[in-house]
Coordinates of C-alpha atoms in Angstrom, one line a residue:
X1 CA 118.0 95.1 121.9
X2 CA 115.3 93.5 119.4
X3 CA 116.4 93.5 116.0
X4 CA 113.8 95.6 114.2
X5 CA 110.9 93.3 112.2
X6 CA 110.4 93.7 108.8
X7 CA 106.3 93.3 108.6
X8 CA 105.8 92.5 105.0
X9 CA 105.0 89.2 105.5
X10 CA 103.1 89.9 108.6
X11 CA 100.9 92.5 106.2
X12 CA 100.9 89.6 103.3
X13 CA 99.1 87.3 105.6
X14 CA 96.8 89.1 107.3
X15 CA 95.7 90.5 103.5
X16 CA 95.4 87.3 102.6
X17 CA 93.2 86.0 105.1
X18 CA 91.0 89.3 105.0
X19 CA 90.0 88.0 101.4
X20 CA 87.5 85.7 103.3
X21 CA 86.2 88.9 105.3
X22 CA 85.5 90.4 101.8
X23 CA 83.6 87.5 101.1
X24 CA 81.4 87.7 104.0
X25 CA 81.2 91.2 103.5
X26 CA 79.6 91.0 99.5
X27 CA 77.4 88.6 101.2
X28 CA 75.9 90.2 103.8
X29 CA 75.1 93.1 101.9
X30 CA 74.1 91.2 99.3
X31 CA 70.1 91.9 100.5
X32 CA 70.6 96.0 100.3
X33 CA 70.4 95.7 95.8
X34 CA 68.5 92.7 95.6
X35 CA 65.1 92.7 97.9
X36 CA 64.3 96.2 96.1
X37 CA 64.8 94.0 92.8
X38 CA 62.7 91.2 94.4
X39 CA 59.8 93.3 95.3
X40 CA 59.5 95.0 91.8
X41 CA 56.0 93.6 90.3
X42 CA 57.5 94.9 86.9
X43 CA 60.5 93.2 87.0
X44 CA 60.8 90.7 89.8
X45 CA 61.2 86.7 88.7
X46 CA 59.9 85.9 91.9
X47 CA 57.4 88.3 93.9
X48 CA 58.1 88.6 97.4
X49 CA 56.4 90.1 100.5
X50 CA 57.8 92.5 102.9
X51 CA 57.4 89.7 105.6
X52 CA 59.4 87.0 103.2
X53 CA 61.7 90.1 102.7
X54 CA 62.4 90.9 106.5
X55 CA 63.4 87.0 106.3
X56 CA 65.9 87.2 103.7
X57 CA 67.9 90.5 105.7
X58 CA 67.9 88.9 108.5
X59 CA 68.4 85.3 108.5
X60 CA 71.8 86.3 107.5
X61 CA 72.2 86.8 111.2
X62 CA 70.9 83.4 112.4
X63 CA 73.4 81.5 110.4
X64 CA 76.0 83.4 112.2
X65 CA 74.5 82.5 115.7
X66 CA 75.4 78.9 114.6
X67 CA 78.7 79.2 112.8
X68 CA 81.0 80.1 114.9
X69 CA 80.5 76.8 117.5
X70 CA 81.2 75.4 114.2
X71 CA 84.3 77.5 113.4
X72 CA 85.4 76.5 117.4
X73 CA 85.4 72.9 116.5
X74 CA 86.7 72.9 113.6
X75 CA 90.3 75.3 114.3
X76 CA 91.8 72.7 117.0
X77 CA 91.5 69.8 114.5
X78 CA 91.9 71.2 111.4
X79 CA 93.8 74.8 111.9
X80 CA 92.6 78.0 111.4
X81 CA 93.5 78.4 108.1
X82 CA 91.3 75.3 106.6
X83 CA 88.9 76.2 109.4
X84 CA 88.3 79.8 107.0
X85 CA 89.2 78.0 103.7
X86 CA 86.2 75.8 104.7
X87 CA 83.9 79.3 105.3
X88 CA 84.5 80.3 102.3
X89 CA 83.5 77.2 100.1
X90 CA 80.2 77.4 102.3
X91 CA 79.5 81.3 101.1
X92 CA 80.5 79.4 97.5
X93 CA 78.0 76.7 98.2
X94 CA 75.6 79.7 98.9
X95 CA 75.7 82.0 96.0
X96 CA 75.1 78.6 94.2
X97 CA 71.9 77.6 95.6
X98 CA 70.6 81.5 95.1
X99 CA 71.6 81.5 91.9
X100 CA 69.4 78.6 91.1
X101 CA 66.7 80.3 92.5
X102 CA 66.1 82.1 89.2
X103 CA 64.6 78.6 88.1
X104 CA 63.1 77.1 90.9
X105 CA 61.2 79.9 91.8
X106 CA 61.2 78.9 95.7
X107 CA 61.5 81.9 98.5
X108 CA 62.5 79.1 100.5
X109 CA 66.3 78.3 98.0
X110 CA 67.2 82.1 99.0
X111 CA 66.4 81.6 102.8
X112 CA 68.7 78.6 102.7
X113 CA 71.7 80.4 101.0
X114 CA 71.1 83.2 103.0
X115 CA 71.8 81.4 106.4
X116 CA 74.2 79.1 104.8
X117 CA 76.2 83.0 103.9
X118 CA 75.8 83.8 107.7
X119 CA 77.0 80.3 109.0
X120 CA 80.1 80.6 107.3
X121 CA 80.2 84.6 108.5
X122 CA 79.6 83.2 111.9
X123 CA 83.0 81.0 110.9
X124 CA 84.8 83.8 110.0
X125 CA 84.0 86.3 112.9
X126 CA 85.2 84.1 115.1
X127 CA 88.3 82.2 113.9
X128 CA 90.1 85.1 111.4
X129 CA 90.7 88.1 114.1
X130 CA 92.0 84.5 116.3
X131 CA 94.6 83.6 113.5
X132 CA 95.7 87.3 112.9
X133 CA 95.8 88.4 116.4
X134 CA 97.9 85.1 117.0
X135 CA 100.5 85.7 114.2
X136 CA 101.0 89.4 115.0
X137 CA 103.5 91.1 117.1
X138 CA 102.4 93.0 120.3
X139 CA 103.1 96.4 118.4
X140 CA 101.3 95.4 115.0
X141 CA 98.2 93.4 116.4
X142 CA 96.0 96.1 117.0
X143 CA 96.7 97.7 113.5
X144 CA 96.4 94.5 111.6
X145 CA 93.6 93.5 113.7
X146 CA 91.9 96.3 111.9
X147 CA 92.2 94.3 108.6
X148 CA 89.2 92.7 109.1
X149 CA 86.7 95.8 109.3
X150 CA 88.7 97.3 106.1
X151 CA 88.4 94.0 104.4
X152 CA 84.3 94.1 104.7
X153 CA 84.1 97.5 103.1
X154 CA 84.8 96.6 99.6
X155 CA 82.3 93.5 100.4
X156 CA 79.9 96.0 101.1
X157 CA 80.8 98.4 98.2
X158 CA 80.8 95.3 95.4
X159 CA 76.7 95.3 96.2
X160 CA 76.0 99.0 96.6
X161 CA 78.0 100.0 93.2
X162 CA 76.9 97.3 90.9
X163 CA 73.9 95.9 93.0
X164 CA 71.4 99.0 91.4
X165 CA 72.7 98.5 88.1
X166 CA 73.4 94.6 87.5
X167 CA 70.6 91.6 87.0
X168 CA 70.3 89.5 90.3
X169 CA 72.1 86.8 88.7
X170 CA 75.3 88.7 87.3
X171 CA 75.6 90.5 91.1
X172 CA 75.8 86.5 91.8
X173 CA 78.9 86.3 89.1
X174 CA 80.4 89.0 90.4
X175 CA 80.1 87.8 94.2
X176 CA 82.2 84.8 93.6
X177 CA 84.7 87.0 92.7
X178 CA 86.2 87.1 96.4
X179 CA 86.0 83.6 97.2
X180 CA 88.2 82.5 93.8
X181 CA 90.7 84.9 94.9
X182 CA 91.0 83.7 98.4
X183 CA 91.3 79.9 97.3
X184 CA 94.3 81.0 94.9
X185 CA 95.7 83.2 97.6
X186 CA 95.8 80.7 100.8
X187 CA 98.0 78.1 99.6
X188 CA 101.0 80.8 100.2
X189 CA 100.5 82.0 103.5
X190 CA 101.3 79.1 106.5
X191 CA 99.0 78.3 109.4
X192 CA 99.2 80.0 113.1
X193 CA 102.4 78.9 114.7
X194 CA 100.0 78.7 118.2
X195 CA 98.1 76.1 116.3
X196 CA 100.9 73.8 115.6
X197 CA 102.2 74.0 119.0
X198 CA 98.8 72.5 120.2
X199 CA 99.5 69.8 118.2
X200 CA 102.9 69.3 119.2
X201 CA 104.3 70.3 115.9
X202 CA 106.9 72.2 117.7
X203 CA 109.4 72.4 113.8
X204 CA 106.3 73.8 111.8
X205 CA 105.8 76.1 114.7
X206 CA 109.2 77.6 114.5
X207 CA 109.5 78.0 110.4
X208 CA 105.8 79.5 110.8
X209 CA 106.9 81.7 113.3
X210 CA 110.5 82.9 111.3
X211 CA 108.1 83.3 108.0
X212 CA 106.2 85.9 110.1
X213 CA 109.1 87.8 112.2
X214 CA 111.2 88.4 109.4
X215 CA 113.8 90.2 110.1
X216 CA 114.6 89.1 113.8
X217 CA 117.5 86.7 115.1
X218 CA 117.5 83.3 115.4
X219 CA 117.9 83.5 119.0
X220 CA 115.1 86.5 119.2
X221 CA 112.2 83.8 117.5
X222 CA 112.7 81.0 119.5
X223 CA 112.4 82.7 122.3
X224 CA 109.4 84.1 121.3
X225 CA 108.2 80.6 120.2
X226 CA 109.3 79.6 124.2
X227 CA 107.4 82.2 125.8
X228 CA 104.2 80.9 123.1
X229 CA 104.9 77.5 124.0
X230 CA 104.7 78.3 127.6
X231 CA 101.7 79.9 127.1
X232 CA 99.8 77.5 124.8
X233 CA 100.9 74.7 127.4
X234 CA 99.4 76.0 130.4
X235 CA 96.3 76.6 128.7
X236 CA 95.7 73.5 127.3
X237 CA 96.3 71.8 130.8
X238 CA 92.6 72.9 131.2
X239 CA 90.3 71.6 128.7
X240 CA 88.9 74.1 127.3
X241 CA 84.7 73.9 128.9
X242 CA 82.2 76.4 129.7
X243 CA 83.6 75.6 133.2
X244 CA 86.8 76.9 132.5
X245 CA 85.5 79.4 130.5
X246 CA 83.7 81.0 133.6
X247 CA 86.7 79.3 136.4
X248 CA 88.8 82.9 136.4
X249 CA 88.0 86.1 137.2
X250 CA 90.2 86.7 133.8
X251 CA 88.3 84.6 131.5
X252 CA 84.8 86.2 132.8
X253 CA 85.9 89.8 132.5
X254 CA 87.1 88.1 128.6
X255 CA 83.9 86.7 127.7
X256 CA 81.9 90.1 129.7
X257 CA 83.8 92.8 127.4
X258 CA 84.0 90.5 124.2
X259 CA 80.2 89.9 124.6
X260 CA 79.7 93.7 125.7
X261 CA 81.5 95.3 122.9
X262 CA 80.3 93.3 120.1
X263 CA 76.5 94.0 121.0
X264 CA 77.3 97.5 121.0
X265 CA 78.4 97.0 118.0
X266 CA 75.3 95.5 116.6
X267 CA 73.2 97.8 118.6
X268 CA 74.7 100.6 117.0
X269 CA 72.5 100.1 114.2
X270 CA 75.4 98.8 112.1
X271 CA 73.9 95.3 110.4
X272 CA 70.3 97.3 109.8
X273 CA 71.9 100.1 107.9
X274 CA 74.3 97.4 105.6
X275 CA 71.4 95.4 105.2
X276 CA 68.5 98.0 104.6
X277 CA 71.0 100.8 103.0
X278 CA 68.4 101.4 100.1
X279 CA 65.3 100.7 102.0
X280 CA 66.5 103.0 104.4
X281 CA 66.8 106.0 102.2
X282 CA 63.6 105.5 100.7
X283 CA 61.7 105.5 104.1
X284 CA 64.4 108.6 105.1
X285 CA 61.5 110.3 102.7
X286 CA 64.9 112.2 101.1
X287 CA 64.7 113.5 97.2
X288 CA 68.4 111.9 97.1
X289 CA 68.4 108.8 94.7
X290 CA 68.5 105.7 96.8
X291 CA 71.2 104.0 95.0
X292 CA 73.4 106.9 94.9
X293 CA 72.8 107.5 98.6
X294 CA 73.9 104.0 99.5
X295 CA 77.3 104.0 97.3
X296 CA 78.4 107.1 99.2
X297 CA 78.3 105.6 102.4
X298 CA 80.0 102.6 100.9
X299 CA 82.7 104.6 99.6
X300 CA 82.9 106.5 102.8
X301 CA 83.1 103.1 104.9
X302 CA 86.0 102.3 102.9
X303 CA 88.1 105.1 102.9
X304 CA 87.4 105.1 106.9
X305 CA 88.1 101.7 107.5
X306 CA 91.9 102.2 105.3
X307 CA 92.1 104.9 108.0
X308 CA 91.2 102.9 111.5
X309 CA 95.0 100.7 111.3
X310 CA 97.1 103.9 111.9
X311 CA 94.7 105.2 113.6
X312 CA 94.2 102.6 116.1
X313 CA 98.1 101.8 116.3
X314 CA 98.2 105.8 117.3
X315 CA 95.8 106.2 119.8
X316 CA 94.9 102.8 121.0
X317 CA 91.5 100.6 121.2
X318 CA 90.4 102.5 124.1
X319 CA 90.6 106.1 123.0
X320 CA 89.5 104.8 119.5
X321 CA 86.1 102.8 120.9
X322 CA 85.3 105.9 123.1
X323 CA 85.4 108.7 119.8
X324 CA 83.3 106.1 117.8
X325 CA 80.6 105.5 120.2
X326 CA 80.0 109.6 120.8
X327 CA 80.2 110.2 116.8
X328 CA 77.8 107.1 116.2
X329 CA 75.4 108.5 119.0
X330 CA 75.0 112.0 117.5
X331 CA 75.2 111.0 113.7
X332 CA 72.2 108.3 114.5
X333 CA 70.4 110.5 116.6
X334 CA 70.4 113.2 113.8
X335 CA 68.8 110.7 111.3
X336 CA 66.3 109.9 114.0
X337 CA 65.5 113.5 113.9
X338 CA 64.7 113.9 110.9
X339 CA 62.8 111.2 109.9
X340 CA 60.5 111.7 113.0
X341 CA 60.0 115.5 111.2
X342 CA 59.6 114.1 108.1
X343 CA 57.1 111.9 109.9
X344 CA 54.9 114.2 111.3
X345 CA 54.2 116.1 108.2
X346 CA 57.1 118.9 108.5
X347 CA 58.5 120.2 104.8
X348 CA 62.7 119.1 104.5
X349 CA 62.8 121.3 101.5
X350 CA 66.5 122.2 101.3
X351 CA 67.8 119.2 104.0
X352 CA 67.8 116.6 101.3
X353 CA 71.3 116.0 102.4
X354 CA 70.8 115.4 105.6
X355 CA 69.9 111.5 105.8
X356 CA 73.0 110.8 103.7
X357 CA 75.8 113.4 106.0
X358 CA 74.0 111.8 109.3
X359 CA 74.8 107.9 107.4
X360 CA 78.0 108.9 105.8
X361 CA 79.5 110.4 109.5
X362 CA 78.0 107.2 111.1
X363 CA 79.9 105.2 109.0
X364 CA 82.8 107.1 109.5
X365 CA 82.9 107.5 113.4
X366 CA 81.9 103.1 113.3
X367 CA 84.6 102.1 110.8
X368 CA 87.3 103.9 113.2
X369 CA 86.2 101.9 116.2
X370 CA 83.4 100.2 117.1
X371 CA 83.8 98.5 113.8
X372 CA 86.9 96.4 113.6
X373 CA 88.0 96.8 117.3
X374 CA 84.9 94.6 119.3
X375 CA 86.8 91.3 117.3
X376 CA 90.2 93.1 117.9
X377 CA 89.5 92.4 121.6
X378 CA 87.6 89.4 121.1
X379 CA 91.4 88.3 119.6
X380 CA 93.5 89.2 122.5
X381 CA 92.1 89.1 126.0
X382 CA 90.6 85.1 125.8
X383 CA 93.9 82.5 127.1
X384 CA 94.3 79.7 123.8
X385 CA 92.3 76.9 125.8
X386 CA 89.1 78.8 126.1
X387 CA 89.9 80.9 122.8
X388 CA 87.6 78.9 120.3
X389 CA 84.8 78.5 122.7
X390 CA 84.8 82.3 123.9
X391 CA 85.3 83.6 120.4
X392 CA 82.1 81.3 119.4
X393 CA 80.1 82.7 122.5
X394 CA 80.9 85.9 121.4
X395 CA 80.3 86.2 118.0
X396 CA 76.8 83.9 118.1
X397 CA 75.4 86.2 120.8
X398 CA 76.4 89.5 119.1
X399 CA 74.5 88.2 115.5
X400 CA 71.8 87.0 118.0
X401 CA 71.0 91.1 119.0
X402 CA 71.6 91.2 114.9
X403 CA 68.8 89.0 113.9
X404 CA 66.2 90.5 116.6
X405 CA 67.1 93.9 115.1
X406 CA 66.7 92.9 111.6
X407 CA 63.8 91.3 111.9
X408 CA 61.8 94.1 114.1
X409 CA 62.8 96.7 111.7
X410 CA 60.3 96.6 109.5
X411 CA 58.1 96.4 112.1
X412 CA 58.6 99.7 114.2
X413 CA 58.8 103.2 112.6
X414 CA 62.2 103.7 111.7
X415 CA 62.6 106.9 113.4
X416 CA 62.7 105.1 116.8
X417 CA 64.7 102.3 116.0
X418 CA 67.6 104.9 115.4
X419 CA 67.0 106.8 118.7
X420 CA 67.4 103.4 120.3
X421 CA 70.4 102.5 118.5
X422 CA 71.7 106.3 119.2
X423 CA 70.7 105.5 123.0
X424 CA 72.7 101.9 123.0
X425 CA 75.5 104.5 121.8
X426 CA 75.7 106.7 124.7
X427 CA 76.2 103.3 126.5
X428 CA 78.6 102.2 124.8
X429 CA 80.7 105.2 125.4
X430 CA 80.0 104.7 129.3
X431 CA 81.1 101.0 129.1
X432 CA 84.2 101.7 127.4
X433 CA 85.6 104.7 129.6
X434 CA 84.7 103.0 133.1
X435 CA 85.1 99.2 132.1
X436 CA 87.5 98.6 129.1
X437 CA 91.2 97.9 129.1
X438 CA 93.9 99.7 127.3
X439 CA 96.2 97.3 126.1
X440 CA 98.5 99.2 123.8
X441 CA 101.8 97.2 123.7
X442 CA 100.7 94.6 125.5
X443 CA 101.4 90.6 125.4
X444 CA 99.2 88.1 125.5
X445 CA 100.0 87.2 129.4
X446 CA 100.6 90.6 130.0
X447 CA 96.6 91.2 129.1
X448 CA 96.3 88.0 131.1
X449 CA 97.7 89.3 134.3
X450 CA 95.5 92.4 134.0
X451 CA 92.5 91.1 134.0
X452 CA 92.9 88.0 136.6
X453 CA 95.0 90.4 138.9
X454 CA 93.5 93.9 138.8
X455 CA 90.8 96.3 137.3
X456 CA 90.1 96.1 134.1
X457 CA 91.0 99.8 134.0
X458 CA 94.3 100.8 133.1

């Protein structure tokens, strides 16, 4: 019988890597506070257009086309904790240039730091859920795994609290906030015990792997580390290539549901909400302050994303993806709803509330699934030779489908941009029943075996 695990360490770690998630989360929402302030004739240092504008939200999202390939070169020779140490000085690097801005006056200085912020995003979609999934236990992963979607709330929250309220260039003070922390809190936690095997460092491997199963025998952690060395082994027999990406029926059905579920994800509306939060209340045409609208649903995606762990861990990713993706249909379809009303002339007298309810549930129903577990399975169903390149693939084409919606926003009325995103929802929910996995409990080969050997329906 196993001896029973003592997770502290585990739940040290994965905290500690997370910091770079609440990095990347400050700076994606970074946008929501400040175009408003850019926009302001009255008070703006530099006057923007609602074209230069729709550049700023979304070139977020072409930076993080590009950044993971990066991230996938860089983990094999560096590790994956220097590969996200390295993300982070790049959102530093960022938050540098825009401060800058304030005395160069060029549009062009905040387009730079905004895809430099989404490069190293791109970075840390793909290599952080990699390094936590690969230090956790088969019970823990899909709780810890939910980390990463907490982690981004308070990200999010840092703008829409103090964004409103603060000058653009002490929300820049602020931001850096994150990234200090993560630089002092790295040096303590040690790198992915998968990664040293790669590089034959079969002595780091075992203390990495005793640091993180503390609590179990001797005897029970090296055979752990054997059945990981077994593992790693065979997969680095193959090189690694787009053609052994796409050799296995296992490693297709990988990259098909890891590609699948992150575009719902994006589809859902998700990145055009964070990144239009304000914008999106003023055009919701409801008497509800703007500001105050947007720190509710921060708050809310906060609280729900401290709730998804347990709850995943109870129910599973399947069950979990399933509840989202019906909650996120109806909640967006209600905002659609009314904003066509308000549209077409009707009075909302007395439904003020309505925009933020529809948002706040949204949020909600997306921070329990569809949220952190997309990059959950991303983690766990791609063998280690492939991992890097299908966790680039993956996240590059999912902020892809982010960019396109971010920039057609402003574009289309936003009453059918959120019946399309409530449409992609229904989808979502059809995908998941008929075509995703549960893999509750399940190793790494295990999850292997299921999908090179049988239905990706269990």
């Amino acid at each position: 019988m196993a001896s029973q695990i003592n997770r502290f360490h585990l739940y040290l770690a994965a905290s500690t890597v997370n910091i770079a998630a609440f990095s990347v989360g400050a700076s994606q929402t970074w946008s929501s506070p400040s175009i408003p302030k850019l926009k302001d004739k009255e008070t703006s240092f530099l006057l923007i257009t609602d074209d230069e504008a729709s550049w700023i939200a979304s070139l977020l999202s072409l930076g993080t086309v590009f950044g993971p390939f990066a991230g996938g070169f860089l983990t094999n020779r560096v590790g994956r904790k220097w590969t996200l140490t390295t993300a982070v000085l790049i959102i530093l690097v960022s938050y540098i240039i825009l401060f800058s801005t304030q005395f160069t006056l060029a549009v062009q200085q905040i387009y730079l730091a905004r895809f430099l912020a989404g490069f190293s995003g791109g970075i840390v979609y793909a290599i952080l859920p990699m390094y936590v999934a690969e230090v956790s236990d088969d019970e823990a992963r899909a709780s810890v795994g939910s980390f990463f979607a907490f982690f981004l709330s308070p990200g999010f929250l840092l703008n829409y609290i103090l964004g409103p309220y603060v000058s653009f260039s002490v929300l820049i003070v602020v931001s850096l906030i994150p990234p200090i922390l993560y630089f002092i809190c790295i040096n303590f936690v040690p790198e992915s015990p998968y990664y040293h095997i790669q590089k034959r460092q079969y002595d780091d491997a075992l203390k990495s792997l005793t640091w993180f199963r503390d609590g179990r025998s001797s005897a029970e952690v090296k055979e752990e580390l054997n059945t990981i060395k077994e593992a790693v082994e065979d997969a680095m027999q193959q090189s690694g290539t787009i053609k052994d990406l796409l050799a296995t029926r296992g490693t297709r059905m990988a990259l098909f549901l890891s590609c699948s579920l992150t575009s719902f994800q994006q589809l859902s509306g998700i990145n055009v909400v964070l990144f239009y939060a304000e914008p999106i209340f003023e055009i919701s045409g409801s008497n509800m302050s703007s500001s105050i609208s947007t720190i509710i649903v921060g708050v809310i995606l906060l609280v729900a994303s401290a709730v998804a762990p347990p709850f995943a861990r109870a129910f599973g990713i399947k069950k979990c993806l399933i509840i989202s993706a019906v909650g996120m249909g109806v909640f967006q379809a209600g905002l659609a709803v009314y904003m066509l009303l308000n549209s077409l002339g009707h009075k909302m007298e007395g439904l003020d509330w309505a925009p933020v309810v529809n948002l706040v549930c949204y949020i909600s129903t997306y921070a329990l699934g569809f949220g952190p577990l997309p990059w959950a399975v991303m983690s766990e169903v791609f063998p280690s030779n492939v991992k890097p390149l299908g966790s680039a693939i993956t996240a590059s084409f999912s902020y892809f489908i982010s960019f396109i919606l971010g920039k057609c926003f402003t574009i289309v009325p936003a009453y059918v941009s959120f019946f399309v995103f409530s449409g992609c929802c229904v989808i979502a929910m059809l995908f998941t029943i008929f075509l995703v996995p549960d893999t509750r409990g399940m190793s790494f080969q295990q999850i292997q075996n299921l999908l090179n050997k049988r239905n990706a329906i269990r």
